[in-house]
Short mmCIF file of the N, C-alpha and C atoms (twelve columns), coordinates in Angstrom:
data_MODEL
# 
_entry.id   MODEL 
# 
loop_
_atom_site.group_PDB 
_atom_site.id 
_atom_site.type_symbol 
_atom_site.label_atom_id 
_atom_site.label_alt_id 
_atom_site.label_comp_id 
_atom_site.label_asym_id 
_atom_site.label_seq_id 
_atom_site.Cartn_x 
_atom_site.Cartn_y 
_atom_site.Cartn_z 
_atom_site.pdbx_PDB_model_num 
ATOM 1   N N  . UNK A 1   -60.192 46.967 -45.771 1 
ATOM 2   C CA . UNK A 1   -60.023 46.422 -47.100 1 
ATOM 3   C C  . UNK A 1   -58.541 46.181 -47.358 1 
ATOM 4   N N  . UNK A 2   -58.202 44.961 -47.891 1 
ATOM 5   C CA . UNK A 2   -56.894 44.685 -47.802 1 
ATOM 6   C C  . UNK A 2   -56.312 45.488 -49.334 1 
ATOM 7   N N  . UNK A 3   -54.975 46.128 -49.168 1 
ATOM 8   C CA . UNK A 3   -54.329 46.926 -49.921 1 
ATOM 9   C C  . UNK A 3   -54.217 46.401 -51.367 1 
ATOM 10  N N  . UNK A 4   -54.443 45.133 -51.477 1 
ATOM 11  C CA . UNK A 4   -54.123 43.745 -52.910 1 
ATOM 12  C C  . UNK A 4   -55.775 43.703 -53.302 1 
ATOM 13  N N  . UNK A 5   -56.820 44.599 -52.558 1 
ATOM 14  C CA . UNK A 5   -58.055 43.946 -53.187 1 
ATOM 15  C C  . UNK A 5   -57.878 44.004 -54.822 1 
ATOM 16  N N  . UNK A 6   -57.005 45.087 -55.399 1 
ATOM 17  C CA . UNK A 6   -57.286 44.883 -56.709 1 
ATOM 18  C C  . UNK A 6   -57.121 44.184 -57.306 1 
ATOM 19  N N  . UNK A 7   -56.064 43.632 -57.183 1 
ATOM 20  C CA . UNK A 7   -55.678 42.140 -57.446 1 
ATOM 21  C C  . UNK A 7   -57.030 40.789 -57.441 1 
ATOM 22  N N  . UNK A 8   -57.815 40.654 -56.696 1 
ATOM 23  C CA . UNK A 8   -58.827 39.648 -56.551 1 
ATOM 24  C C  . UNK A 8   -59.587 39.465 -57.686 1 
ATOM 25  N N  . UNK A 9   -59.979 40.401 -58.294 1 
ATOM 26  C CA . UNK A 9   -60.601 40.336 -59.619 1 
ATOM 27  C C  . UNK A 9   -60.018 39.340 -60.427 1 
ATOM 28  N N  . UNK A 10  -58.456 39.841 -60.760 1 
ATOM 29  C CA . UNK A 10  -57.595 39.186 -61.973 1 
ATOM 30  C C  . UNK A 10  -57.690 38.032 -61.221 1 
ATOM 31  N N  . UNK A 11  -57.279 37.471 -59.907 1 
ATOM 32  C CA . UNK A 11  -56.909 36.114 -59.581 1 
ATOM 33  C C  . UNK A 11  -57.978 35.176 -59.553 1 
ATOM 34  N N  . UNK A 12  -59.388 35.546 -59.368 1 
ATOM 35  C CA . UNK A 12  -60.836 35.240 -59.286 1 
ATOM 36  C C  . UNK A 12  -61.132 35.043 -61.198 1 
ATOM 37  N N  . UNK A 13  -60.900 35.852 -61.722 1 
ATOM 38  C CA . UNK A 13  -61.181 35.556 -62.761 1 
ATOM 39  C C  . UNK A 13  -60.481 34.463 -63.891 1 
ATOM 40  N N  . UNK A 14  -59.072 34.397 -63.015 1 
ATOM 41  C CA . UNK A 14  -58.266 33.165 -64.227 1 
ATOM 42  C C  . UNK A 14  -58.722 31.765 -62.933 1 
ATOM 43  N N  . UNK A 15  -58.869 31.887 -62.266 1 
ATOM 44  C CA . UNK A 15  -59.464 30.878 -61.519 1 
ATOM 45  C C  . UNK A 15  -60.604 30.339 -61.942 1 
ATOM 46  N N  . UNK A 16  -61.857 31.166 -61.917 1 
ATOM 47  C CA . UNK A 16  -62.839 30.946 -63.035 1 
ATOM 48  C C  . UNK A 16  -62.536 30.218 -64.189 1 
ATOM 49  N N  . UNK A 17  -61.559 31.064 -64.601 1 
ATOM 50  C CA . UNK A 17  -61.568 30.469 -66.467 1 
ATOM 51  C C  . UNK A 17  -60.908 28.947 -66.066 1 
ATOM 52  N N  . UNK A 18  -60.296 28.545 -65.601 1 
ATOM 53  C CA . UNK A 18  -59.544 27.763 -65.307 1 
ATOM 54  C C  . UNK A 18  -60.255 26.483 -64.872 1 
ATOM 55  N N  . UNK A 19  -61.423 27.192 -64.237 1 
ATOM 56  C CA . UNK A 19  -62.522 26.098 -63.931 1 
ATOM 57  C C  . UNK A 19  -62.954 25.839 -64.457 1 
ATOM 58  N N  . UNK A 20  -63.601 26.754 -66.205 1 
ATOM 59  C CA . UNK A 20  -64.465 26.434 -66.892 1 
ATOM 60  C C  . UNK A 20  -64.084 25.859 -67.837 1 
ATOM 61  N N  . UNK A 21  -62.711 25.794 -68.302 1 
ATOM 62  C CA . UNK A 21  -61.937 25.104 -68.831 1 
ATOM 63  C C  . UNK A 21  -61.877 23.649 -68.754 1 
ATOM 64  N N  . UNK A 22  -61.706 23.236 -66.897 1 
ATOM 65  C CA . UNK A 22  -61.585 22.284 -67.062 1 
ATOM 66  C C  . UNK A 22  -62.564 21.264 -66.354 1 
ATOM 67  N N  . UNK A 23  -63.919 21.775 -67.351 1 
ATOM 68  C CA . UNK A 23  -65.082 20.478 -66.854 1 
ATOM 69  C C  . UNK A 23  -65.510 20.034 -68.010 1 
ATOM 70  N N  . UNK A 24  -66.127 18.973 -68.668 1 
ATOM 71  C CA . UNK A 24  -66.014 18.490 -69.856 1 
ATOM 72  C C  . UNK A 24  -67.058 19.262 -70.894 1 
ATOM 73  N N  . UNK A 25  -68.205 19.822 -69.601 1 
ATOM 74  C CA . UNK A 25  -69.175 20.528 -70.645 1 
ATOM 75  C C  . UNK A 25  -69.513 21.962 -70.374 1 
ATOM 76  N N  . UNK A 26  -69.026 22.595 -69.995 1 
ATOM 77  C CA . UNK A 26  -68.301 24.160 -69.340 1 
ATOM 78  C C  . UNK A 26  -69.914 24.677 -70.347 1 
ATOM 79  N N  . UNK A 27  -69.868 24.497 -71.437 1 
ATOM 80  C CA . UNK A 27  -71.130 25.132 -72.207 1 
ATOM 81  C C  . UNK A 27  -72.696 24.980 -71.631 1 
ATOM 82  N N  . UNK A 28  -72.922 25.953 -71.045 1 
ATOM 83  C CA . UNK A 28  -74.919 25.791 -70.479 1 
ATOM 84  C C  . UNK A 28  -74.441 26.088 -68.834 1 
ATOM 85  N N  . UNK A 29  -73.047 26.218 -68.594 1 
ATOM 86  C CA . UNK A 29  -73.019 26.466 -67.257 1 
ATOM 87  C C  . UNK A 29  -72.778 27.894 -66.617 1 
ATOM 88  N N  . UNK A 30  -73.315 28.675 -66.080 1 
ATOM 89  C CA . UNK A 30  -72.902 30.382 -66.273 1 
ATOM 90  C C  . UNK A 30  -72.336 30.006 -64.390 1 
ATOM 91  N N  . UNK A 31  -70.903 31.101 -64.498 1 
ATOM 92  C CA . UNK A 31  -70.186 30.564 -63.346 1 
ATOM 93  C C  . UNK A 31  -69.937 32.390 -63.238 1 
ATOM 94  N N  . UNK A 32  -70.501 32.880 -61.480 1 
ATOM 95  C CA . UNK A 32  -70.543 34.180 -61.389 1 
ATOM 96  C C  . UNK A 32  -69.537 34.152 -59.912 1 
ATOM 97  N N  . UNK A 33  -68.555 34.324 -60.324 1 
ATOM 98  C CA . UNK A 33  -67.473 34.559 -59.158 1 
ATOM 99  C C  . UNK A 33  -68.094 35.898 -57.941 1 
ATOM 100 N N  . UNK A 34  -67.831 35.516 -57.253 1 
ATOM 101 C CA . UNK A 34  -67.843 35.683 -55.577 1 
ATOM 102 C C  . UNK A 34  -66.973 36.271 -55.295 1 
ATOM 103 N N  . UNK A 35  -65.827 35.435 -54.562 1 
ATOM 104 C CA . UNK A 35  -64.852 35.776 -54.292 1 
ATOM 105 C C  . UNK A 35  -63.498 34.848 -54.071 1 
ATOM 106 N N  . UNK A 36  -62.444 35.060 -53.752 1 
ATOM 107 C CA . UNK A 36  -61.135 34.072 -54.031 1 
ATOM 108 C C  . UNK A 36  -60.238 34.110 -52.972 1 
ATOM 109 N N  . UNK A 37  -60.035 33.463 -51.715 1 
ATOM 110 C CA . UNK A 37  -59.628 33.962 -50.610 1 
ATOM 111 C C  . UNK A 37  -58.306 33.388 -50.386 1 
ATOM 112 N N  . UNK A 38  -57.270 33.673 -50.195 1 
ATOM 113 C CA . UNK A 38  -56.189 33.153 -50.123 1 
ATOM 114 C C  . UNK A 38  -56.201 32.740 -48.289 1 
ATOM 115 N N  . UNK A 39  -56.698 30.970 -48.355 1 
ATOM 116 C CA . UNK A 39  -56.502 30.522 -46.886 1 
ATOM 117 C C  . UNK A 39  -56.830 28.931 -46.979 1 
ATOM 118 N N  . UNK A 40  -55.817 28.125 -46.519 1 
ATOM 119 C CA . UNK A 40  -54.791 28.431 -45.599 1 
ATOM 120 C C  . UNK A 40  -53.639 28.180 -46.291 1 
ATOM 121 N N  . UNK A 41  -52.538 28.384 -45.546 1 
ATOM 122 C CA . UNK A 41  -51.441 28.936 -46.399 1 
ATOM 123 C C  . UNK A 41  -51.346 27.375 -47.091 1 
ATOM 124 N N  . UNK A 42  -50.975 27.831 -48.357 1 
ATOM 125 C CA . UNK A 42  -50.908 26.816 -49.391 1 
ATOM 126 C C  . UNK A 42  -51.875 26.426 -50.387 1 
ATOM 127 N N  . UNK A 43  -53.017 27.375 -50.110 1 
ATOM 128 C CA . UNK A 43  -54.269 26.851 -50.463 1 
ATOM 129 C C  . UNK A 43  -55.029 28.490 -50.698 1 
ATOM 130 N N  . UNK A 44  -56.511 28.231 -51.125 1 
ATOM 131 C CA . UNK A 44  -57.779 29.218 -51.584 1 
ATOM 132 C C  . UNK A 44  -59.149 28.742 -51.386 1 
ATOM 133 N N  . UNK A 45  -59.826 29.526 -51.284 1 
ATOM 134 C CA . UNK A 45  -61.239 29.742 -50.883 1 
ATOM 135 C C  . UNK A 45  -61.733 30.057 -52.422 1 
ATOM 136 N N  . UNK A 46  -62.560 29.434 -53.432 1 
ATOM 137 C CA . UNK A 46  -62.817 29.753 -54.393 1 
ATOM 138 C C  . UNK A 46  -64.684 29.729 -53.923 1 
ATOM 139 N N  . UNK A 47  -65.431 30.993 -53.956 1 
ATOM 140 C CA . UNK A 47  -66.738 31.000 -53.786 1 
ATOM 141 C C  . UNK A 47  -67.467 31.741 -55.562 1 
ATOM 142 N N  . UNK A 48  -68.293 30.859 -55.876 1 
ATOM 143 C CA . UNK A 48  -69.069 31.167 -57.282 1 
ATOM 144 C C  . UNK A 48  -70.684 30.836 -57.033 1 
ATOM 145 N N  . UNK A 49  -70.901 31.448 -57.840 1 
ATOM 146 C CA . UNK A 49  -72.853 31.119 -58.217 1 
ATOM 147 C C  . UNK A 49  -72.836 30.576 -59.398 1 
ATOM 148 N N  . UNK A 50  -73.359 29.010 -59.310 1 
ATOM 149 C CA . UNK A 50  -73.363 28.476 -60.580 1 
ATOM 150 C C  . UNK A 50  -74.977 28.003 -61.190 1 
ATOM 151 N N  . UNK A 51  -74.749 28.253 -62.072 1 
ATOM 152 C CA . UNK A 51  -76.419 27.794 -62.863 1 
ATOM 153 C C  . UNK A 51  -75.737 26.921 -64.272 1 
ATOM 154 N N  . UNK A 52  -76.739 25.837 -63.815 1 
ATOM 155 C CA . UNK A 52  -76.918 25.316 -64.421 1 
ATOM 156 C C  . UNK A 52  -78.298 24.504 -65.325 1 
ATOM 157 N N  . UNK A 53  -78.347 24.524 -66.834 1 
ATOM 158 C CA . UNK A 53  -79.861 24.791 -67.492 1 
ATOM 159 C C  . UNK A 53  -80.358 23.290 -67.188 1 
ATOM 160 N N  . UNK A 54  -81.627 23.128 -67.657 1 
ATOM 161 C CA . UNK A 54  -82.372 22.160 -67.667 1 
ATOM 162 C C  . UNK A 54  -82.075 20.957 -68.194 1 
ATOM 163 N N  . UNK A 55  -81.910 19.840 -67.531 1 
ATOM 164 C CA . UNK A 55  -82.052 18.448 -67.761 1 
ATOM 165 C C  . UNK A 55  -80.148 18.366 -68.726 1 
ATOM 166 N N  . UNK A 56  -79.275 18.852 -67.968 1 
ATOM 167 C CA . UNK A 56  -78.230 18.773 -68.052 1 
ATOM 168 C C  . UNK A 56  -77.213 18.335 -67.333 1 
ATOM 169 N N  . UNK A 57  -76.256 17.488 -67.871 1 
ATOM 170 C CA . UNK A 57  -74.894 17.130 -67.138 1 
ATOM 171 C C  . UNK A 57  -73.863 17.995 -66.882 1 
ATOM 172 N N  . UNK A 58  -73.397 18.223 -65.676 1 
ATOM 173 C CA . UNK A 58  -72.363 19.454 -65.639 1 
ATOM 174 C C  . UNK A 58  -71.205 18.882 -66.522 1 
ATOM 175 N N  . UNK A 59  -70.893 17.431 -66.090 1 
ATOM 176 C CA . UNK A 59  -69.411 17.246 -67.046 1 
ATOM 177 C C  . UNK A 59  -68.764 16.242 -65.142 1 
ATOM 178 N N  . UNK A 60  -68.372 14.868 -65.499 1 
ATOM 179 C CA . UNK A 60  -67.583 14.327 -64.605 1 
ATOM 180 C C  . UNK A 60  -66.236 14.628 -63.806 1 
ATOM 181 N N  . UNK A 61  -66.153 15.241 -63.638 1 
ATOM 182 C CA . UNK A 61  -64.993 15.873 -62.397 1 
ATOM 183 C C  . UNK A 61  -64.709 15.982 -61.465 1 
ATOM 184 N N  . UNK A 62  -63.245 16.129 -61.295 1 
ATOM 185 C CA . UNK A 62  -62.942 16.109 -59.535 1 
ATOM 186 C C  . UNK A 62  -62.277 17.180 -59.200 1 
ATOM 187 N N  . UNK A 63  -62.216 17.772 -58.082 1 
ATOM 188 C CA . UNK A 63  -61.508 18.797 -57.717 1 
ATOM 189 C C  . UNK A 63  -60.166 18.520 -56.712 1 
ATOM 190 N N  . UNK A 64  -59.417 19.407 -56.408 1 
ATOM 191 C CA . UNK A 64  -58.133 18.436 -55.574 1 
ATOM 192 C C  . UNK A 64  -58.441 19.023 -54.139 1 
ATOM 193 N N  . UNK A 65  -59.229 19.737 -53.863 1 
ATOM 194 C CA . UNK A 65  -59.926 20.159 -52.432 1 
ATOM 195 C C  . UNK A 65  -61.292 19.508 -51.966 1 
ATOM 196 N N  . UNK A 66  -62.269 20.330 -51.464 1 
ATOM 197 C CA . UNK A 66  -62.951 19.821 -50.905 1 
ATOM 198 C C  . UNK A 66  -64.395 20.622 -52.042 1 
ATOM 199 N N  . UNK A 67  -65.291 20.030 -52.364 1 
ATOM 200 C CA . UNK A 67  -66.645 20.919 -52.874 1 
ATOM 201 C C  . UNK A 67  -67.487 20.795 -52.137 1 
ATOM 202 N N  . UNK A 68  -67.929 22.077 -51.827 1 
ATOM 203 C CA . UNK A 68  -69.565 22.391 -50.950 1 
ATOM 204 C C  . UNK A 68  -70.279 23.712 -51.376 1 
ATOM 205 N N  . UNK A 69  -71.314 23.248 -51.084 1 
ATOM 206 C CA . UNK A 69  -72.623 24.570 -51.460 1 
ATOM 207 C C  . UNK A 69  -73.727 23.851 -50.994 1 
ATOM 208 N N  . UNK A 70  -74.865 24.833 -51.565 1 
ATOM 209 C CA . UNK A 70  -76.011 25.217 -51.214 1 
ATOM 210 C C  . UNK A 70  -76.585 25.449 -52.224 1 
ATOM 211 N N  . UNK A 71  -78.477 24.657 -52.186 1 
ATOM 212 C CA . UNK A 71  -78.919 24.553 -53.486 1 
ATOM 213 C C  . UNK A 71  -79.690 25.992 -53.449 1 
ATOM 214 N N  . UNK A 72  -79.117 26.788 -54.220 1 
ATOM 215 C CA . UNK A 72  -80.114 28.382 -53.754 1 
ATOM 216 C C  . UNK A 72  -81.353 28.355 -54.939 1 
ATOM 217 N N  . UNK A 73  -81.810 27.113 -56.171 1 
ATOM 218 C CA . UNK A 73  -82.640 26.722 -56.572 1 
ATOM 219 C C  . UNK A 73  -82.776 26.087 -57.554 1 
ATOM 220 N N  . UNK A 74  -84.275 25.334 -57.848 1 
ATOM 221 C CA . UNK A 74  -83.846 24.445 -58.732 1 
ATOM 222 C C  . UNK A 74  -83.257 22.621 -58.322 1 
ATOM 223 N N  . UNK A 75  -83.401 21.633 -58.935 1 
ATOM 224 C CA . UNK A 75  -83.459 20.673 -58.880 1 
ATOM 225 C C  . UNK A 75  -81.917 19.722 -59.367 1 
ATOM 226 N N  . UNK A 76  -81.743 19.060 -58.710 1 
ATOM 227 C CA . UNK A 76  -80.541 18.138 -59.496 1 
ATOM 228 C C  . UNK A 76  -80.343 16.522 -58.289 1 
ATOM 229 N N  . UNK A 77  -79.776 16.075 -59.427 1 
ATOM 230 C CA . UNK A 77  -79.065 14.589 -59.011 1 
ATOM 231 C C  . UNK A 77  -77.370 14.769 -58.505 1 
ATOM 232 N N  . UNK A 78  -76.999 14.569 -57.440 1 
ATOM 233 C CA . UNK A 78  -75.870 14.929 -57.386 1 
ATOM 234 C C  . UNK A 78  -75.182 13.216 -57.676 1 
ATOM 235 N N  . UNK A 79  -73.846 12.886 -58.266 1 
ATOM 236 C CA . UNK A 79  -74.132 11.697 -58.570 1 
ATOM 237 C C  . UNK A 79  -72.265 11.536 -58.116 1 
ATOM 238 N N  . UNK A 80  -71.855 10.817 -57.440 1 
ATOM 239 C CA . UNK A 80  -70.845 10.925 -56.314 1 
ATOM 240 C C  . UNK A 80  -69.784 9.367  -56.481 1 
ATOM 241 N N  . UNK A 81  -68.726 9.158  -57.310 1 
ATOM 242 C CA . UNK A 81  -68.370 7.779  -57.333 1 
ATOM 243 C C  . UNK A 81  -68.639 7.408  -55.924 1 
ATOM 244 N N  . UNK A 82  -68.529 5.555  -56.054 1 
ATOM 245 C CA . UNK A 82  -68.822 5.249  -54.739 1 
ATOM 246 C C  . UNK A 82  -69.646 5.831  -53.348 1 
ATOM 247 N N  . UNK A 83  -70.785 6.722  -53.651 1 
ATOM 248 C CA . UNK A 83  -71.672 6.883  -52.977 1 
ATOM 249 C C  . UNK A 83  -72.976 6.768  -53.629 1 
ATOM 250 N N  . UNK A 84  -74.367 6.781  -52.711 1 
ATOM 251 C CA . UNK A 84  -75.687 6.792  -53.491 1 
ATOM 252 C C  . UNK A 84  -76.090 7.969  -54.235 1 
ATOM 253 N N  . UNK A 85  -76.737 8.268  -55.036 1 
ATOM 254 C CA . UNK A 85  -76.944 9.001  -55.885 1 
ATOM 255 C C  . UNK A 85  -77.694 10.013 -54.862 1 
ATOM 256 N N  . UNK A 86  -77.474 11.545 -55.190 1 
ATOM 257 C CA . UNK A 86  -78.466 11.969 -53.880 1 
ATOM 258 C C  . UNK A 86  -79.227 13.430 -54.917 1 
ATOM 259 N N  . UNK A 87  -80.026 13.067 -54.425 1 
ATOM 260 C CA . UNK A 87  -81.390 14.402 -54.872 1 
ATOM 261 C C  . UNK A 87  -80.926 15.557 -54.117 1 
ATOM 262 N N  . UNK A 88  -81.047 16.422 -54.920 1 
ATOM 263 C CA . UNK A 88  -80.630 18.116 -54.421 1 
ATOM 264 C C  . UNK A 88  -82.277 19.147 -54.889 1 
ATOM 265 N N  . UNK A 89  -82.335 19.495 -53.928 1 
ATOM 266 C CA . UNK A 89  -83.698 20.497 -54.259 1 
ATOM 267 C C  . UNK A 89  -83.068 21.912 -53.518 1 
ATOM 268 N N  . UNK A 90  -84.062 23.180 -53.601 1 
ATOM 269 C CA . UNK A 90  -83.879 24.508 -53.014 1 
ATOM 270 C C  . UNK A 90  -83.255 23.965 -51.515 1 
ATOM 271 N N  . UNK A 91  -82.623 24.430 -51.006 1 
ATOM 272 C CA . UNK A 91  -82.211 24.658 -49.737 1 
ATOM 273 C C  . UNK A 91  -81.336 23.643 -49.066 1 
ATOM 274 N N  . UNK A 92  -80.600 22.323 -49.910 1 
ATOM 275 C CA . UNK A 92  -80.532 21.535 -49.985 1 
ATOM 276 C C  . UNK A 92  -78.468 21.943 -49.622 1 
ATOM 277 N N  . UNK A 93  -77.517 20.760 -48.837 1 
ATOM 278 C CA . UNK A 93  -76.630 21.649 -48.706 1 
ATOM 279 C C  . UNK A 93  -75.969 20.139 -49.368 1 
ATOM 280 N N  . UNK A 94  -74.425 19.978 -50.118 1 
ATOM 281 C CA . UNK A 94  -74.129 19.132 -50.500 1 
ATOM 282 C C  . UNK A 94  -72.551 18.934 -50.116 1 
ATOM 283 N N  . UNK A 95  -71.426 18.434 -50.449 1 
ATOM 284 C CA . UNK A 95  -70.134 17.978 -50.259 1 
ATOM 285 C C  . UNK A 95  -69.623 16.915 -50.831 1 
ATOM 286 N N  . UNK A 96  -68.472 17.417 -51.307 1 
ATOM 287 C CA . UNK A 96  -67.658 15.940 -52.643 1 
ATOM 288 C C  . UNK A 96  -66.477 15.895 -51.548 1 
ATOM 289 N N  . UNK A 97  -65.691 14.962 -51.158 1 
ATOM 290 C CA . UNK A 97  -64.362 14.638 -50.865 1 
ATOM 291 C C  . UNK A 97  -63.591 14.949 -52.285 1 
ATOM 292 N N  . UNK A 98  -61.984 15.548 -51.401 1 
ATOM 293 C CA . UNK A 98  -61.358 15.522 -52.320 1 
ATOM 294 C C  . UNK A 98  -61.219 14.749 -53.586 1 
ATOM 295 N N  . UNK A 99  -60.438 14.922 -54.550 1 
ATOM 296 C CA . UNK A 99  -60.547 14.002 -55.614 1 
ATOM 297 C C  . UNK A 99  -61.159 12.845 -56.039 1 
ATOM 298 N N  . UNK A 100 -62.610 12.887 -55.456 1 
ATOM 299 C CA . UNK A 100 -63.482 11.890 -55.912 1 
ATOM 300 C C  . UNK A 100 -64.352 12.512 -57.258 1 
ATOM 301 N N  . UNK A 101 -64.420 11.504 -58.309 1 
ATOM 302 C CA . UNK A 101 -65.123 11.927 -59.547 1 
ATOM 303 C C  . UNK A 101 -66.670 12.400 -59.557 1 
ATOM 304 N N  . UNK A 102 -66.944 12.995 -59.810 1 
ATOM 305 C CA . UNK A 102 -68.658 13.688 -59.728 1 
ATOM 306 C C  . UNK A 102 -69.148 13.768 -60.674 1 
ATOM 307 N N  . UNK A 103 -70.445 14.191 -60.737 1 
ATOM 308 C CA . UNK A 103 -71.477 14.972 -62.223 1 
ATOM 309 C C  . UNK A 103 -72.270 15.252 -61.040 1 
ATOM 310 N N  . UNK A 104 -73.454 16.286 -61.730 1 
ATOM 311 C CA . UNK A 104 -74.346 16.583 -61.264 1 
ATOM 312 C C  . UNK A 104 -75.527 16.608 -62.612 1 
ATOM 313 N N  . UNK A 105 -76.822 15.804 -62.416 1 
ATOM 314 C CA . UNK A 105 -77.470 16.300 -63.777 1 
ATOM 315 C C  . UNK A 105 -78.435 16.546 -62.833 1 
ATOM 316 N N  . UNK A 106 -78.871 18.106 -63.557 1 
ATOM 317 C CA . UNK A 106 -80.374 19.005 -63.211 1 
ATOM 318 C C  . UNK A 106 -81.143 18.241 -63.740 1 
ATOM 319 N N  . UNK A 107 -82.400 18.770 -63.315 1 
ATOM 320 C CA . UNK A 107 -83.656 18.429 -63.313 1 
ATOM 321 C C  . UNK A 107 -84.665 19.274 -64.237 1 
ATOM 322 N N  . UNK A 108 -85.727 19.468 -64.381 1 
ATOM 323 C CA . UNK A 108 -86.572 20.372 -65.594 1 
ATOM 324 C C  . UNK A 108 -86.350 21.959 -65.436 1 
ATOM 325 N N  . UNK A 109 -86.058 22.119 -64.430 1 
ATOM 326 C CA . UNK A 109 -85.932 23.381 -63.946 1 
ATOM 327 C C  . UNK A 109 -84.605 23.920 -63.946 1 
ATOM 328 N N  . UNK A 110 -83.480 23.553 -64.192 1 
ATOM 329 C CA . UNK A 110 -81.845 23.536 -63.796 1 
ATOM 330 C C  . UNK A 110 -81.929 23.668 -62.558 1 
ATOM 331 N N  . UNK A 111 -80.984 24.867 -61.972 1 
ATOM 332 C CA . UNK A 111 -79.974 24.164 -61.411 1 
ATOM 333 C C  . UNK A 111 -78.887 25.763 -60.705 1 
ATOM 334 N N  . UNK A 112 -79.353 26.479 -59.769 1 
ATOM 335 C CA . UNK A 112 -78.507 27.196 -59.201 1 
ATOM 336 C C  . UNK A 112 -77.810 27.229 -57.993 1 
ATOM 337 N N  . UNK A 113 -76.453 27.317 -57.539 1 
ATOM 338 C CA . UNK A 113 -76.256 27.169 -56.192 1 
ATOM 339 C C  . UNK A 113 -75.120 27.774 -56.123 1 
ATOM 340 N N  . UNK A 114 -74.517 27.799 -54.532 1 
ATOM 341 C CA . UNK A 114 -73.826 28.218 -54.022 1 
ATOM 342 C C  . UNK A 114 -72.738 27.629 -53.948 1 
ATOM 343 N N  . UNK A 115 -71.379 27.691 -54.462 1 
ATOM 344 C CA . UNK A 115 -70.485 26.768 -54.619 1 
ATOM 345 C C  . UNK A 115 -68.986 27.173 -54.213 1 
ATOM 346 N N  . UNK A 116 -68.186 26.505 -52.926 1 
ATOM 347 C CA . UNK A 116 -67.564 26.418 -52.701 1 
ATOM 348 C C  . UNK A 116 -66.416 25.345 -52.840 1 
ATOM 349 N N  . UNK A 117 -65.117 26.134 -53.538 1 
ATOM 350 C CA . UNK A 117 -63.735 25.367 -53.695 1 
ATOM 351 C C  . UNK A 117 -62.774 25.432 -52.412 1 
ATOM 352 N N  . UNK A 118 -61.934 24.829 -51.922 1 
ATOM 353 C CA . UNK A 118 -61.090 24.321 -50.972 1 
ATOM 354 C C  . UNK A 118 -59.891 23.976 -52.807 1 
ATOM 355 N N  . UNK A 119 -58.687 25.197 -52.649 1 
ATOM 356 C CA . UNK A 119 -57.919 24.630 -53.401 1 
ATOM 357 C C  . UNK A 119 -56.733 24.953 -53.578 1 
ATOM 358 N N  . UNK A 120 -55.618 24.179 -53.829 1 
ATOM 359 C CA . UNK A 120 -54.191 24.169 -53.343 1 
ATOM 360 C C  . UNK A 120 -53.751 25.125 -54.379 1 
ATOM 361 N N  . UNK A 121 -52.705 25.927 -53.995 1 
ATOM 362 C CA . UNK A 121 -52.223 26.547 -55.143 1 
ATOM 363 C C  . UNK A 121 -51.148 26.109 -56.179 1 
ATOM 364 N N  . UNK A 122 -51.443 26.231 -57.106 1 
ATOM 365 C CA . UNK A 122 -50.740 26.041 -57.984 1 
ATOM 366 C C  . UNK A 122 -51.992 24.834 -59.217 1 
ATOM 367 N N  . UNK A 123 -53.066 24.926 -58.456 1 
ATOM 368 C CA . UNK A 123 -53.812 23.727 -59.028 1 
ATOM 369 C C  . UNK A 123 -54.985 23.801 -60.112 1 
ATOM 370 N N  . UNK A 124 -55.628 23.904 -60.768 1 
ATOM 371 C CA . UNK A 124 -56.561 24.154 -61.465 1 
ATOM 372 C C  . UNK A 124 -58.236 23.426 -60.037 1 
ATOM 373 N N  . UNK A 125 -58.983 24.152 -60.088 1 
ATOM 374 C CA . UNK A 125 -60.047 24.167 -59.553 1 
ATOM 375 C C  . UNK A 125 -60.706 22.713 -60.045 1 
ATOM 376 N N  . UNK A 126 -60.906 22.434 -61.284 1 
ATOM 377 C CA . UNK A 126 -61.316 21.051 -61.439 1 
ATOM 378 C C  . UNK A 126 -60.691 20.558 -62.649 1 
ATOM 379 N N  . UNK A 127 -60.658 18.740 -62.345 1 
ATOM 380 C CA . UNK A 127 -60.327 18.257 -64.020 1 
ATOM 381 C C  . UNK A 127 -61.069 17.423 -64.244 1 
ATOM 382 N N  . UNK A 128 -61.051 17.239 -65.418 1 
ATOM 383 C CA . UNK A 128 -61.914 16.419 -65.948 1 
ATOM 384 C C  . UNK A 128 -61.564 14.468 -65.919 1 
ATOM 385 N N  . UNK A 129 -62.579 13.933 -65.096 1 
ATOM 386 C CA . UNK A 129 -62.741 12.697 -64.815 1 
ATOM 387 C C  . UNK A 129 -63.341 12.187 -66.097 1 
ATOM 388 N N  . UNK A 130 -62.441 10.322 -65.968 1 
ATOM 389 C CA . UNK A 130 -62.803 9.515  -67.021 1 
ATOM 390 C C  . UNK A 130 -64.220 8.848  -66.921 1 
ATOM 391 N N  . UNK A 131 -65.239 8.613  -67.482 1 
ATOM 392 C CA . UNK A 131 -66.276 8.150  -67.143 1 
ATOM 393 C C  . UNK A 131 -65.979 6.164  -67.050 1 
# 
């Protein structure tokens, strides 16, 4: 166990806030931090469990790394500038390129998954894209 674990909490948690801050509809989205990995140098590993409720828009945003996860359940539209719109169901694995604008809207059921940040330091986890 590295000697700074205590530290991970505080840095995991303004990371969090920081995320929830900056997506346009942060409200209906419950974001359960993981963990916050400092790698590679210059950069972080941001891992969360996100749910999201029924027949909802997360909010258009981009991140300045890379986004990936795993649909651990529940239904959604992942909706990707300049790509096709793609259906996400249980088990379903997904990926945004850097700073490309996103939404995701759930389906009747929302919307839980596994969600991984790729992110530079000094950066906020996501901002909010113009529609």
């Amino acid at each position: 166990m590295l000697k700074t674990s205590f530290l991970k909490p505080l840095l995991l948690g303004a990371t969090i806030a920081a995320f929830a801050a900056g997506t346009a509809s942060a409200q209906g989205i419950k974001r359960t931090p993981l963990q916050d990995i400092k790698y590679p140098a210059g950069h972080h590993i941001v891992t969360v469990v996100a749910e999201i409720g029924p027949n909802q828009l997360a909010g258009r945003h981009t991140h300045p790394g890379v986004d990936t996860g795993y649909v651990l359940d529940g239904e959604a539209t992942l909706l990707v500038e300049g790509q096709p719109d793609k259906e996400l169901k249980t088990g379903d694995s997904y990926a945004v390129p850097a700073g490309i604008p996103h939404d995701v809207k759930t389906g009747a059921k929302g919307l839980k998954l596994l969600a991984i940040y790729v992110v530079e330091d000094g950066k906020p986890v996501a901002t909010p894209a113009p529609k």
